Amino acid sequence: MDGRHRVVIERVLPEIDCGRFPVKRIVGETVIVEADVFADGHDQLACQILYWRDKEKPRSSAMKPLGNDRWRGEFSVEKLGRYQYTVEGWIDRFQTWHGELVKRVAAGQDVHVELLMGAELIEKATAQATGDDAEILRDWSKRLRAAKDKKGGVGIALEEKPLDIIQRYPVHHLASRYEKDLTVTVDREKARFSAWYEVFPRSCSPVTGRHGTFRDCELWLPYIASMGFDIVYLPPIHPVGRAFRKGKNNSAEPGPMDVGSPWAVGSAEGGHKSIHPELGTIEDFERFVSAAGKHGLEVALDIAFQCAPDHPYVRQHPEWFRKRPDLTIQYAENPPKKYQDIYPLDFESAEWRTLWEELKSIFDFWIDRGVRIFRVDNPHTKPFSFWEWLIGEIKERHPEVIFLAEAFTRPRVMCRLAKVGFSQSYTYFTWRNTKQELTDYFTELTQTEVREYFRPNLWPNTPDILSEFLQVGGRPAFMVRLILAATLGANYGIYGPAFELCENTPLQPGSEEYLNSEKYELKRRDLQSATSLKDFIARINRIRKGSRALQNDLSLHFHGTDNPALICYSKATDDLSEVIVVIVNLDCFHVQTGWVHLDLDSIGVDAGHSFQVRDLLGEVQYLWQGPRNYVELRPESLPAHILRVRR
C-alpha cells in the first residue's frame, strides 16, 4: 500500500452483494454508476468510471459531483458478454490551483508564484495531449510564464478555451482505485422484451386422439405469429417414460393409450438428447425451428433435469441417483403431490463432476440444433453453484443464450437464481390480484436493488397453475390478467390455447390444477372459436410492439386512484418522448368508476395546461386537465385504458 493515496472511494452502486454477482443490462443500455469519493483537506477531486470488456483496454467516463461527496457517471455497453467496471479518483491539482487563484485574486493577494505553479501544472497536462490541443496548452503555459504583470498573468490563466481543453487531460497523480472490479452481464434485446406462447406439440394434431408431430405444430406457427408472439415455447419434447406413467388427471393407474407427462423424461427410446418418436425426428425438429424463424418466432425449449424410472441414465449411471435403505430410488414429491414417474438427480453424488458435465452437454446439444432460449424447470431444486457454473460456461461461448428460471419458491431463492445467471425469472404475479398487492410487489421488482439483476417474466397461467382469479372471473378475468401481464412486464407469456379459450375449470374446488390437464393427455381445440381472445391478444401485442415505453420495466410508476378496484400506472422512455398511462379495472364483475390522480411531473406534463390522451385499446381520444381525471371501465367490454399521452 502506498500511504500517499489520499482519496477514499465508498458505496459504489450498482454493486450486488459486495461485488459477488453481476448486474444485468441489454446491448445499447447505460450503466449509471454512483460512488462516495472524498479526501482529507480542501483539495478539489476528480473521478471517473473505468470500464472494459474481456481483455480490452479500459475506457473511461468522467463522473460529476452530486453534492455531499456523492458522484455519478455512466457508460454504455455495446456488445454481448461481460463488462467490468470500477471507480478511480484523484486529487485534481489543476482545479484546486484554479480555485485558489480566483480566491487570491479576489482578496487582492500577490499571485506571482501561483501563476508559475499553474504553468507547471499545464505542462504536465500537455505531456498527455496530442495534436492541436497539445499546441494550445504549450502556448498557454509559455504565455503564462512570460506574463509581465499580475493583471496580464491572471487574464491568461483564466482564459476559457484552454481551460476547457485541459479538462480532457487530467493528471492522475496518486490516483486511488476502488478495490473491486464489478461486473455487468450484457444480454440481447429479447432478454428485456419478449412475448412467449407455450404450446404442446403433441396436441397440435388435426385429428382427435392422434398424437401430434412437429409437422402438425408447424401449421400452428402462422396462428401464433398472428397474435404477435415472438417466442414459441415447447414443453419437454423427449421420450416419455413408461414405468409408473401417469394417466389422465395425474392418475396412478394409466390406461394403455395414456401418453404420460412430458416432464417424466426418458425411456428405452432415449433421454434428454432424444426426440419423442411420435413427435418426429431431429431433422423434423430442426425444420420446425427454421419454419418458426420464417414467422418471426424463436423456439424456446423446456429443460427439466429429472428422469423417468426407465431413463437410460438410471441404468447407465446409478451413482447419479440417491438410494433409500432398501436400495430403491425415491421418486419426487411435493406434498400432497406425488410424482412416481420422476426420479430426481442427486447433486451430492460423489460423481457430481461427471453429472455436471453431462447436464451441460444437454444444453450444448440443443444449442447446436438452433435453440438459443431455454425455460428451466424447477431450478431451485438444484444447487446454485451448479447453475452459476453451467450458465457461465454456456454464455462464455454463446452470450446470446437466454435462460428463464421457472421457480415459484421463496423470495431469496428466486433472487439468488437471478444473481447466479438466469436472464429472466418467473414471479408471484399469478397470485397478486389487489391494487395494493400489485403496487407493493412491482415497486419492489422495479424500484429497489432487485431491478439490477432480476428480470420478471409474468405468466397469468401455466399448465401447472390455474389461479382462483381465472377460475371465478370468467372471460373478463382473462382480459384483465393479460393486460396487467403485458403492460406491467416487458416480458410475459401465456399457456395456450388454454388461455385464449378461457379454460378455467379446476380439478376440484381449491385446486390450481386443470381438470383434464394437458400435462397428462392429448387435447384438441377449436382455435377459431367465437369466444376466443386471440384478436384481443393480438391487439395488446401490437400495442406493446408499437410502444417503446412498454418495452422496459424500470420506468414503472404508480399513480393514485380513489377507488381500490382501479389501478393506475405509467411507463415512459428515458427522455419522456413517449409516455403510456394504464388504468385497469381489477373487478371482473362490475363497472368501476373513479378519479385517477396523476403525478404529472413523472410523465412530463405541465399542470397548467390541458393534454390529450389516446386510448390505444379503445381507440378513442380524451382531453384531460390537470392531475385529477375521471374514468369508467366495464369488465366485459373495456376493462382498461392504455393511454398514450400527447402534450
XYZ file of C-alpha atoms in Angstrom:
647
model
C 0.000 0.000 0.000
C 1.241 3.474 -0.906
C 0.425 5.714 2.047
C 0.366 8.800 -0.184
C -3.013 7.858 -1.670
C -5.483 10.256 -0.085
C -8.731 9.672 -1.959
C -11.353 7.351 -0.457
C -13.963 5.560 -2.614
C -17.001 4.020 -0.911
C -20.627 2.944 -1.513
C -20.285 2.222 -5.215
C -23.596 1.478 -6.921
C -24.678 -0.687 -8.613
C -22.911 -3.395 -6.650
C -24.645 -6.677 -5.849
C -23.621 -8.469 -2.661
C -20.293 -6.640 -2.357
C -19.492 -7.313 -5.997
C -20.098 -11.068 -5.783
C -22.645 -11.019 -8.614
C -23.058 -9.020 -11.827
C -25.758 -6.523 -12.682
C -27.690 -7.049 -15.919
C -28.094 -4.837 -18.971
C -29.124 -5.124 -22.625
C -26.899 -4.209 -25.578
C -27.018 -0.436 -26.022
C -28.180 0.312 -22.480
C -26.440 2.571 -19.992
C -24.932 1.678 -16.632
C -25.289 4.597 -14.220
C -22.628 4.430 -11.509
C -22.583 6.364 -8.243
C -19.960 6.474 -5.513
C -18.865 8.416 -2.445
C -15.475 9.933 -3.325
C -13.680 12.209 -0.847
C -10.309 13.043 0.689
C -8.801 14.857 3.632
C -8.345 18.610 3.470
C -9.848 21.023 0.981
C -8.298 19.961 -2.327
C -10.664 19.502 -5.224
C -11.176 15.985 -6.561
C -11.903 14.341 -9.873
C -13.082 10.824 -10.537
C -14.060 8.590 -13.400
C -15.502 5.212 -14.247
C -13.100 2.723 -15.798
C -14.830 0.027 -17.841
C -13.736 -2.695 -20.223
C -14.948 -5.850 -21.937
C -12.950 -9.059 -21.657
C -9.279 -8.209 -22.272
C -9.908 -4.904 -23.992
C -8.065 -1.791 -22.876
C -10.056 0.096 -20.207
C -12.005 3.141 -21.296
C -13.004 5.999 -19.036
C -16.084 8.091 -18.404
C -15.969 11.181 -16.214
C -18.121 11.407 -13.110
C -19.815 14.577 -11.884
C -20.437 15.692 -8.307
C -23.969 15.432 -6.915
C -23.121 17.134 -3.644
C -22.073 15.885 -0.222
C -19.175 13.871 -1.740
C -21.510 11.791 -3.937
C -20.533 11.406 -7.612
C -22.315 9.999 -10.637
C -21.283 8.886 -14.118
C -22.382 6.456 -16.794
C -21.164 4.278 -19.616
C -22.823 2.316 -22.414
C -22.486 -1.410 -23.074
C -22.383 -2.049 -26.812
C -21.634 -5.774 -27.111
C -22.914 -9.063 -25.725
C -20.955 -10.665 -22.936
C -19.447 -9.370 -19.714
C -18.018 -5.962 -18.880
C -16.044 -4.954 -15.826
C -16.137 -1.522 -14.234
C -14.682 0.299 -11.263
C -14.164 3.854 -9.995
C -10.946 5.845 -9.860
C -10.436 9.130 -8.021
C -7.568 11.568 -7.534
C -6.678 14.991 -6.237
C -7.331 17.407 -9.107
C -4.351 19.672 -8.635
C -5.189 21.916 -11.545
C -8.764 22.618 -10.376
C -7.501 23.079 -6.837
C -4.950 25.596 -8.121
C -7.537 27.344 -10.285
C -9.976 27.716 -7.378
C -7.299 29.049 -5.075
C -6.096 31.522 -7.729
C -9.580 33.002 -8.092
C -9.830 33.426 -4.307
C -6.396 35.086 -4.024
C -7.135 37.477 -6.857
C -10.446 38.442 -5.225
C -8.603 39.062 -1.948
C -6.020 41.259 -3.701
C -3.097 38.990 -2.842
C 0.129 38.593 -4.792
C -0.160 35.602 -7.172
C 3.214 35.626 -8.941
C 4.242 32.228 -7.537
C 0.760 30.807 -8.111
C 0.999 31.701 -11.808
C 4.278 29.791 -12.090
C 2.688 26.836 -10.300
C -0.121 26.940 -12.833
C 2.319 26.869 -15.726
C 3.917 23.718 -14.286
C 0.529 22.021 -13.979
C -0.358 22.948 -17.549
C 2.934 21.483 -18.773
C 2.193 18.179 -17.046
C -1.175 18.016 -18.781
C 0.428 18.964 -22.098
C 2.558 15.814 -21.941
C -0.664 13.785 -22.306
C -2.271 15.905 -25.015
C -1.937 15.464 -28.770
C -2.446 17.498 -31.937
C -3.888 20.985 -31.732
C -4.769 20.522 -28.064
C -1.116 19.982 -27.161
C -0.108 23.049 -29.152
C -2.721 25.229 -27.457
C -1.660 24.058 -23.998
C 2.057 24.593 -24.749
C 1.337 28.114 -25.918
C -0.785 28.731 -22.829
C 1.971 27.738 -20.381
C 4.571 29.817 -22.278
C 2.386 32.920 -22.208
C 1.667 32.393 -18.536
C 5.362 32.194 -17.701
C 6.087 35.238 -19.840
C 3.396 37.438 -18.289
C 4.958 40.741 -17.193
C 2.400 41.799 -14.618
C -0.266 40.376 -12.343
C -3.202 41.583 -14.392
C -1.922 40.073 -17.642
C -0.962 36.779 -15.999
C -4.345 36.369 -14.323
C -6.116 37.132 -17.587
C -4.104 34.441 -19.350
C -4.667 31.913 -16.533
C -8.437 32.337 -16.682
C -8.878 32.077 -20.475
C -11.886 29.834 -21.184
C -10.738 27.898 -24.272
C -7.577 26.348 -22.800
C -9.445 25.796 -19.526
C -11.941 23.624 -21.411
C -9.156 21.742 -23.188
C -7.143 20.900 -20.091
C -10.169 19.132 -18.571
C -9.707 16.445 -21.197
C -6.192 15.605 -19.995
C -6.348 15.087 -16.223
C -3.138 14.188 -14.412
C -3.929 11.158 -12.252
C -1.210 11.716 -9.686
C -1.518 9.131 -6.900
C -4.987 8.081 -8.072
C -6.982 5.744 -5.825
C -8.967 2.898 -7.342
C -11.936 1.118 -5.833
C -10.706 -2.206 -4.511
C -13.180 -4.280 -6.546
C -13.781 -4.729 -10.253
C -17.539 -5.055 -10.666
C -19.306 -6.907 -13.478
C -22.136 -6.324 -15.957
C -23.717 -9.175 -17.906
C -24.975 -7.878 -21.246
C -27.803 -9.754 -22.975
C -29.616 -9.279 -26.244
C -32.833 -7.303 -26.618
C -35.158 -10.296 -26.231
C -33.985 -10.789 -22.653
C -35.654 -7.455 -21.832
C -38.711 -7.526 -24.123
C -40.474 -10.692 -25.249
C -43.866 -12.364 -25.533
C -43.967 -16.146 -25.004
C -46.588 -18.634 -26.171
C -46.484 -22.131 -24.670
C -47.906 -24.950 -26.778
C -47.801 -28.750 -26.530
C -46.774 -30.083 -29.980
C -48.408 -33.417 -29.208
C -51.792 -31.613 -29.037
C -51.396 -29.967 -32.441
C -52.821 -32.876 -34.438
C -55.838 -32.033 -36.623
C -57.254 -35.471 -35.791
C -58.828 -36.063 -32.396
C -56.947 -38.699 -30.401
C -53.905 -38.778 -32.682
C -50.526 -37.751 -31.241
C -49.341 -34.503 -32.822
C -46.000 -34.094 -34.599
C -43.601 -31.252 -35.306
C -45.076 -31.120 -38.823
C -48.527 -30.599 -37.273
C -47.131 -27.920 -34.977
C -45.627 -26.095 -37.957
C -49.181 -25.460 -39.151
C -49.843 -23.586 -35.892
C -46.989 -21.143 -36.404
C -48.975 -18.608 -38.503
C -51.697 -18.640 -35.822
C -49.181 -17.996 -33.011
C -47.391 -15.309 -35.010
C -50.694 -13.611 -35.882
C -51.270 -12.940 -32.180
C -47.967 -11.064 -32.002
C -45.854 -13.516 -30.020
C -42.132 -13.790 -30.727
C -41.228 -16.927 -28.729
C -42.927 -20.301 -29.115
C -42.132 -22.344 -26.031
C -42.327 -26.147 -26.102
C -42.627 -28.346 -23.003
C -40.133 -31.242 -22.945
C -40.011 -32.939 -26.353
C -38.138 -36.074 -25.217
C -39.329 -39.673 -24.951
C -41.806 -40.042 -22.077
C -41.160 -42.730 -19.502
C -43.375 -45.798 -19.438
C -42.556 -47.003 -15.920
C -45.066 -45.563 -13.425
C -46.554 -43.441 -16.234
C -49.370 -41.165 -15.090
C -52.846 -41.367 -16.541
C -55.431 -38.651 -17.022
C -55.725 -36.142 -14.201
C -52.497 -37.466 -12.668
C -53.970 -40.895 -12.073
C -51.508 -43.519 -10.853
C -53.360 -46.105 -12.959
C -52.879 -45.197 -16.638
C -54.749 -46.761 -19.485
C -52.965 -48.337 -22.440
C -53.446 -45.210 -24.579
C -52.383 -42.654 -21.970
C -49.457 -40.519 -23.112
C -47.991 -39.590 -19.718
C -46.362 -36.343 -18.614
C -43.661 -34.798 -20.837
C -41.791 -33.902 -17.651
C -41.259 -37.622 -16.958
C -38.228 -37.546 -19.241
C -36.664 -40.642 -20.755
C -37.433 -44.182 -21.813
C -35.860 -47.000 -23.816
C -36.083 -44.661 -26.831
C -33.641 -42.216 -25.247
C -33.229 -39.341 -22.817
C -32.643 -35.591 -22.823
C -30.860 -35.594 -26.183
C -33.598 -37.555 -27.936
C -36.936 -36.655 -29.538
C -40.161 -38.427 -28.628
C -40.626 -40.797 -31.599
C -44.250 -39.730 -32.143
C -43.219 -36.083 -32.475
C -40.765 -36.842 -35.263
C -37.016 -36.853 -35.736
C -34.169 -34.482 -35.000
C -34.410 -33.360 -38.632
C -38.127 -32.639 -38.147
C -37.277 -30.552 -35.093
C -34.608 -28.574 -36.954
C -37.116 -27.977 -39.748
C -39.593 -26.707 -37.117
C -37.001 -24.267 -35.714
C -36.330 -22.978 -39.230
C -40.036 -22.633 -40.008
C -40.600 -20.726 -36.777
C -37.871 -18.272 -37.740
C -39.642 -17.537 -41.025
C -42.661 -16.433 -38.992
C -40.598 -14.200 -36.707
C -40.645 -16.722 -33.877
C -37.821 -18.175 -31.816
C -38.175 -21.615 -30.277
C -37.676 -21.998 -26.527
C -37.173 -25.469 -25.077
C -38.076 -26.697 -21.619
C -35.121 -28.343 -19.877
C -36.138 -30.482 -16.902
C -33.241 -32.137 -15.114
C -35.119 -35.150 -13.815
C -35.594 -38.687 -15.089
C -38.335 -41.229 -15.570
C -37.504 -44.574 -13.925
C -36.691 -46.020 -17.358
C -34.455 -43.138 -18.466
C -31.097 -44.507 -19.765
C -29.268 -42.575 -17.012
C -30.893 -44.752 -14.339
C -29.291 -47.852 -15.846
C -26.051 -46.295 -17.106
C -25.296 -44.022 -14.129
C -26.983 -45.339 -10.987
C -24.458 -43.285 -8.982
C -26.351 -40.123 -10.034
C -29.428 -41.109 -8.019
C -29.959 -41.277 -4.279
C -30.793 -44.726 -2.907
C -33.019 -45.400 0.061
C -32.069 -48.057 2.665
C -33.983 -50.686 0.659
C -31.843 -49.729 -2.397
C -34.806 -48.290 -4.296
C -34.761 -44.732 -5.658
C -37.070 -42.187 -4.057
C -39.430 -40.577 -6.554
C -40.132 -36.840 -6.484
C -42.718 -35.415 -4.112
C -44.163 -32.005 -3.316
C -46.794 -32.944 -0.738
C -49.604 -33.529 -1.279
C -48.451 -34.072 -4.889
C -46.624 -37.291 -5.729
C -44.578 -37.829 -8.884
C -43.985 -41.567 -9.002
C -42.959 -41.160 -12.655
C -39.979 -38.884 -11.845
C -36.622 -39.598 -10.204
C -34.632 -36.548 -9.037
C -30.894 -36.424 -9.670
C -28.510 -36.494 -6.708
C -26.308 -33.408 -6.863
C -24.447 -34.581 -3.761
C -23.246 -37.672 -5.590
C -19.549 -38.458 -5.344
C -19.631 -38.323 -9.157
C -21.052 -34.793 -9.236
C -18.413 -33.538 -11.689
C -19.369 -36.047 -14.376
C -23.045 -35.292 -13.689
C -22.458 -31.550 -14.172
C -20.594 -32.110 -17.429
C -23.302 -34.382 -18.784
C -26.073 -31.917 -17.949
C -24.145 -29.102 -19.616
C -23.795 -31.264 -22.707
C -27.604 -31.349 -22.962
C -27.683 -27.593 -23.459
C -24.777 -27.841 -25.903
C -26.694 -30.466 -27.887
C -29.774 -28.294 -28.377
C -27.750 -25.145 -28.993
C -26.082 -26.985 -31.857
C -29.577 -27.548 -33.252
C -30.510 -23.896 -33.289
C -32.045 -23.287 -29.867
C -30.988 -20.138 -28.035
C -33.726 -19.820 -25.401
C -34.350 -22.250 -22.540
C -37.032 -22.377 -19.876
C -35.533 -24.349 -16.976
C -37.919 -26.420 -14.884
C -37.602 -26.174 -11.102
C -34.052 -24.774 -10.984
C -34.475 -24.096 -7.260
C -34.199 -27.832 -6.583
C -30.623 -27.909 -7.936
C -27.548 -26.273 -6.384
C -26.912 -22.573 -7.036
C -23.248 -23.370 -7.655
C -24.245 -25.726 -10.459
C -26.286 -23.057 -12.254
C -23.614 -20.400 -11.794
C -21.056 -22.724 -13.388
C -23.309 -24.013 -16.175
C -24.723 -20.646 -17.256
C -21.264 -19.089 -17.093
C -19.825 -21.845 -19.273
C -22.640 -21.630 -21.825
C -22.625 -17.847 -22.071
C -18.853 -17.763 -22.421
C -19.309 -19.335 -25.870
C -22.898 -18.274 -26.565
C -23.625 -14.930 -24.888
C -26.867 -14.691 -26.871
C -28.468 -17.607 -24.984
C -31.390 -16.706 -22.688
C -32.305 -18.723 -19.586
C -35.739 -18.423 -17.917
C -35.966 -19.709 -14.338
C -39.259 -21.463 -13.564
C -39.158 -21.197 -9.796
C -42.179 -20.353 -7.653
C -40.483 -20.532 -4.292
C -39.122 -18.347 -1.506
C -38.066 -14.805 -2.490
C -34.401 -15.136 -1.550
C -34.092 -18.359 -3.537
C -35.659 -16.758 -6.610
C -33.341 -13.762 -6.282
C -30.279 -15.982 -5.893
C -31.130 -17.815 -9.123
C -31.299 -14.466 -10.907
C -27.977 -13.437 -9.394
C -26.167 -16.603 -10.496
C -27.106 -16.021 -14.114
C -30.726 -16.630 -15.139
C -31.711 -13.999 -17.707
C -35.403 -13.929 -16.745
C -37.440 -15.206 -13.806
C -40.980 -16.321 -13.096
C -42.712 -14.199 -10.451
C -45.534 -14.127 -7.908
C -47.661 -12.114 -10.359
C -50.119 -15.014 -10.642
C -51.132 -14.538 -7.002
C -51.036 -10.726 -6.805
C -54.572 -9.538 -7.510
C -55.451 -6.448 -5.485
C -54.292 -2.911 -6.146
C -52.136 -2.907 -3.014
C -50.603 -6.322 -3.737
C -49.682 -5.363 -7.284
C -48.341 -1.950 -6.284
C -46.179 -3.279 -3.466
C -44.812 -6.209 -5.449
C -43.942 -4.363 -8.630
C -42.466 -1.447 -6.722
C -40.098 -3.968 -5.133
C -39.212 -5.507 -8.509
C -38.607 -2.230 -10.334
C -37.563 0.405 -7.792
C -35.178 -1.419 -5.438
C -31.811 -3.092 -5.914
C -33.656 -6.139 -7.270
C -34.087 -4.268 -10.574
C -30.349 -4.563 -11.237
C -30.369 -8.349 -11.636
C -33.951 -9.749 -11.611
C -35.898 -9.550 -14.895
C -39.512 -10.576 -14.260
C -41.454 -12.666 -16.760
C -45.197 -12.559 -15.998
C -47.482 -15.538 -16.657
C -51.229 -15.327 -15.956
C -51.477 -19.111 -16.360
C -49.243 -22.159 -16.850
C -50.030 -25.872 -17.320
C -49.476 -26.212 -13.548
C -51.310 -23.099 -12.401
C -54.924 -22.121 -12.955
C -55.352 -19.294 -10.477
C -58.526 -18.714 -8.498
C -58.877 -15.316 -10.195
C -59.202 -17.012 -13.596
C -61.419 -19.783 -12.235
C -64.102 -17.441 -10.931
C -63.772 -14.308 -13.069
C -64.783 -15.684 -16.452
C -63.711 -14.071 -19.725
C -63.145 -10.609 -18.168
C -60.628 -12.146 -15.746
C -58.527 -13.406 -18.658
C -58.661 -9.962 -20.295
C -57.643 -8.199 -17.075
C -54.754 -10.534 -16.319
C -53.497 -10.337 -19.894
C -53.444 -6.528 -19.820
C -51.666 -6.490 -16.462
C -49.064 -9.069 -17.544
C -48.388 -7.383 -20.893
C -48.090 -3.835 -19.545
C -46.658 -4.276 -16.044
C -43.995 -6.554 -17.521
C -41.870 -6.132 -20.624
C -41.557 -9.940 -20.633
C -44.699 -12.017 -20.347
C -46.185 -15.286 -21.561
C -49.342 -17.362 -21.712
C -50.049 -21.079 -21.835
C -52.209 -21.530 -24.899
C -54.620 -22.279 -26.342
C -55.962 -22.733 -22.803
C -55.601 -19.010 -22.178
C -57.235 -17.509 -25.269
C -60.072 -20.056 -24.997
C -60.528 -19.095 -21.326
C -60.275 -22.638 -19.975
C -60.893 -22.276 -16.259
C -62.302 -25.491 -14.777
C -60.195 -26.731 -11.832
C -59.591 -30.344 -10.974
C -61.511 -29.758 -7.744
C -62.507 -26.801 -5.562
C -59.442 -25.113 -4.072
C -57.092 -26.710 -6.603
C -54.934 -24.825 -9.103
C -54.708 -27.910 -11.337
C -56.784 -28.012 -14.513
C -59.483 -30.622 -14.862
C -58.361 -32.944 -17.674
C -54.930 -31.317 -17.662
C -52.957 -31.302 -20.888
C -49.955 -32.452 -18.885
C -51.430 -35.955 -18.934
C -53.489 -36.218 -22.126
C -53.818 -35.043 -25.709
C -56.142 -32.104 -26.344
C -57.863 -30.917 -29.484
C -59.302 -27.417 -29.527
C -61.194 -25.120 -31.860
C -58.752 -22.266 -32.480
C -61.426 -20.330 -34.371
C -63.943 -20.382 -31.518
C -66.142 -17.277 -31.470
C -65.309 -16.787 -27.788
C -61.525 -16.840 -28.305
C -59.459 -13.906 -27.090
C -56.993 -14.288 -29.961
C -57.908 -10.939 -31.575
C -57.763 -9.172 -28.216
C -54.336 -10.709 -27.525
C -53.140 -9.620 -30.978
C -54.236 -6.051 -30.267
C -52.391 -5.989 -26.926
C -49.209 -7.309 -28.539
C -49.452 -4.746 -31.361
C -49.694 -2.001 -28.748
C -46.624 -3.383 -26.972
C -44.567 -3.585 -30.146
C -45.594 -0.081 -31.167
C -44.672 1.465 -27.822
C -41.058 1.828 -26.721
C -42.292 2.854 -23.276
C -43.850 -0.579 -22.682
C -40.644 -2.354 -23.661
C -38.934 -1.727 -20.324
C -39.696 -2.426 -16.666
C -37.650 0.163 -14.842
C -39.721 3.270 -15.670
C -42.820 1.805 -13.987
C -44.517 4.432 -11.800
C -47.776 4.017 -9.881
C -50.359 6.807 -9.658
C -53.197 7.308 -7.224
C -56.868 6.391 -7.646
C -59.783 6.997 -5.284
C -61.217 3.533 -5.973
C -59.292 0.421 -4.802
C -60.773 -1.547 -7.713
C -58.867 0.709 -10.139
C -55.090 0.596 -10.541
C -53.154 3.216 -12.485
C -49.515 3.181 -13.562
C -47.288 4.633 -16.259
C -44.214 3.737 -18.243
C -42.031 6.108 -20.256
C -38.909 6.361 -22.347
C -35.879 7.931 -20.662
C -36.423 11.279 -22.373
C -40.221 11.212 -21.800
C -40.756 11.433 -25.549
C -43.280 8.626 -25.125
C -45.461 8.117 -22.061
C -48.060 5.374 -21.607
C -50.608 5.501 -18.763
C -52.507 2.283 -17.988
C -55.681 2.147 -15.887
C -57.194 -1.292 -15.168
C -60.469 -2.363 -13.582
C -59.495 -5.187 -11.219
C -63.140 -6.164 -10.655
C -64.274 -8.788 -13.187
C -67.967 -8.454 -12.311
C -68.852 -4.771 -12.051
C -68.394 -1.465 -13.832
C -65.965 0.636 -11.805
C -65.674 4.407 -11.891
C -63.367 6.831 -10.162
C -60.782 9.566 -10.354
C -57.149 8.986 -11.151
C -54.560 11.276 -9.575
C -51.593 11.543 -11.917
C -48.117 12.505 -10.778
C -47.704 14.950 -13.662
C -44.015 15.638 -13.024
C -43.192 11.961 -13.546
C -44.800 11.974 -17.003
C -43.528 15.398 -18.067
C -46.897 17.170 -18.203
C -47.390 20.810 -17.199
C -50.163 21.040 -14.597
C -51.267 24.370 -16.050
C -52.182 23.011 -19.469
C -54.702 20.502 -20.773
C -53.321 17.465 -22.593
C -54.622 14.755 -24.899
C -54.592 11.047 -24.151
C -55.343 8.498 -26.855
C -56.658 5.118 -25.732
C -54.750 2.574 -27.789
C -57.097 -0.179 -26.619
C -60.468 1.537 -27.006
C -59.250 3.658 -29.944
C -60.749 6.890 -28.622
C -59.227 10.188 -27.546
C -59.797 12.292 -24.442
C -58.799 15.795 -23.363
C -57.591 15.777 -19.786
C -56.854 18.699 -17.491
C -54.518 18.633 -14.517
C -53.733 15.640 -12.335
C -57.325 14.582 -11.491
C -59.383 12.899 -14.233
C -62.438 10.645 -14.356
C -62.583 7.086 -15.748
C -65.262 4.425 -16.204
C -64.312 0.864 -17.099
C -66.589 -2.057 -17.997
C -65.049 -5.506 -17.407
C -66.890 -7.320 -20.189
C -66.031 -4.833 -22.961
C -63.342 -2.324 -21.944
C -61.638 -3.397 -18.701
C -58.725 -0.984 -19.128
C -57.371 2.153 -20.764
C -53.908 2.055 -22.346
C -53.334 5.753 -22.910
C -50.619 7.413 -24.960
C -50.037 10.895 -23.562
C -49.899 13.735 -26.067
C -48.792 17.113 -24.790
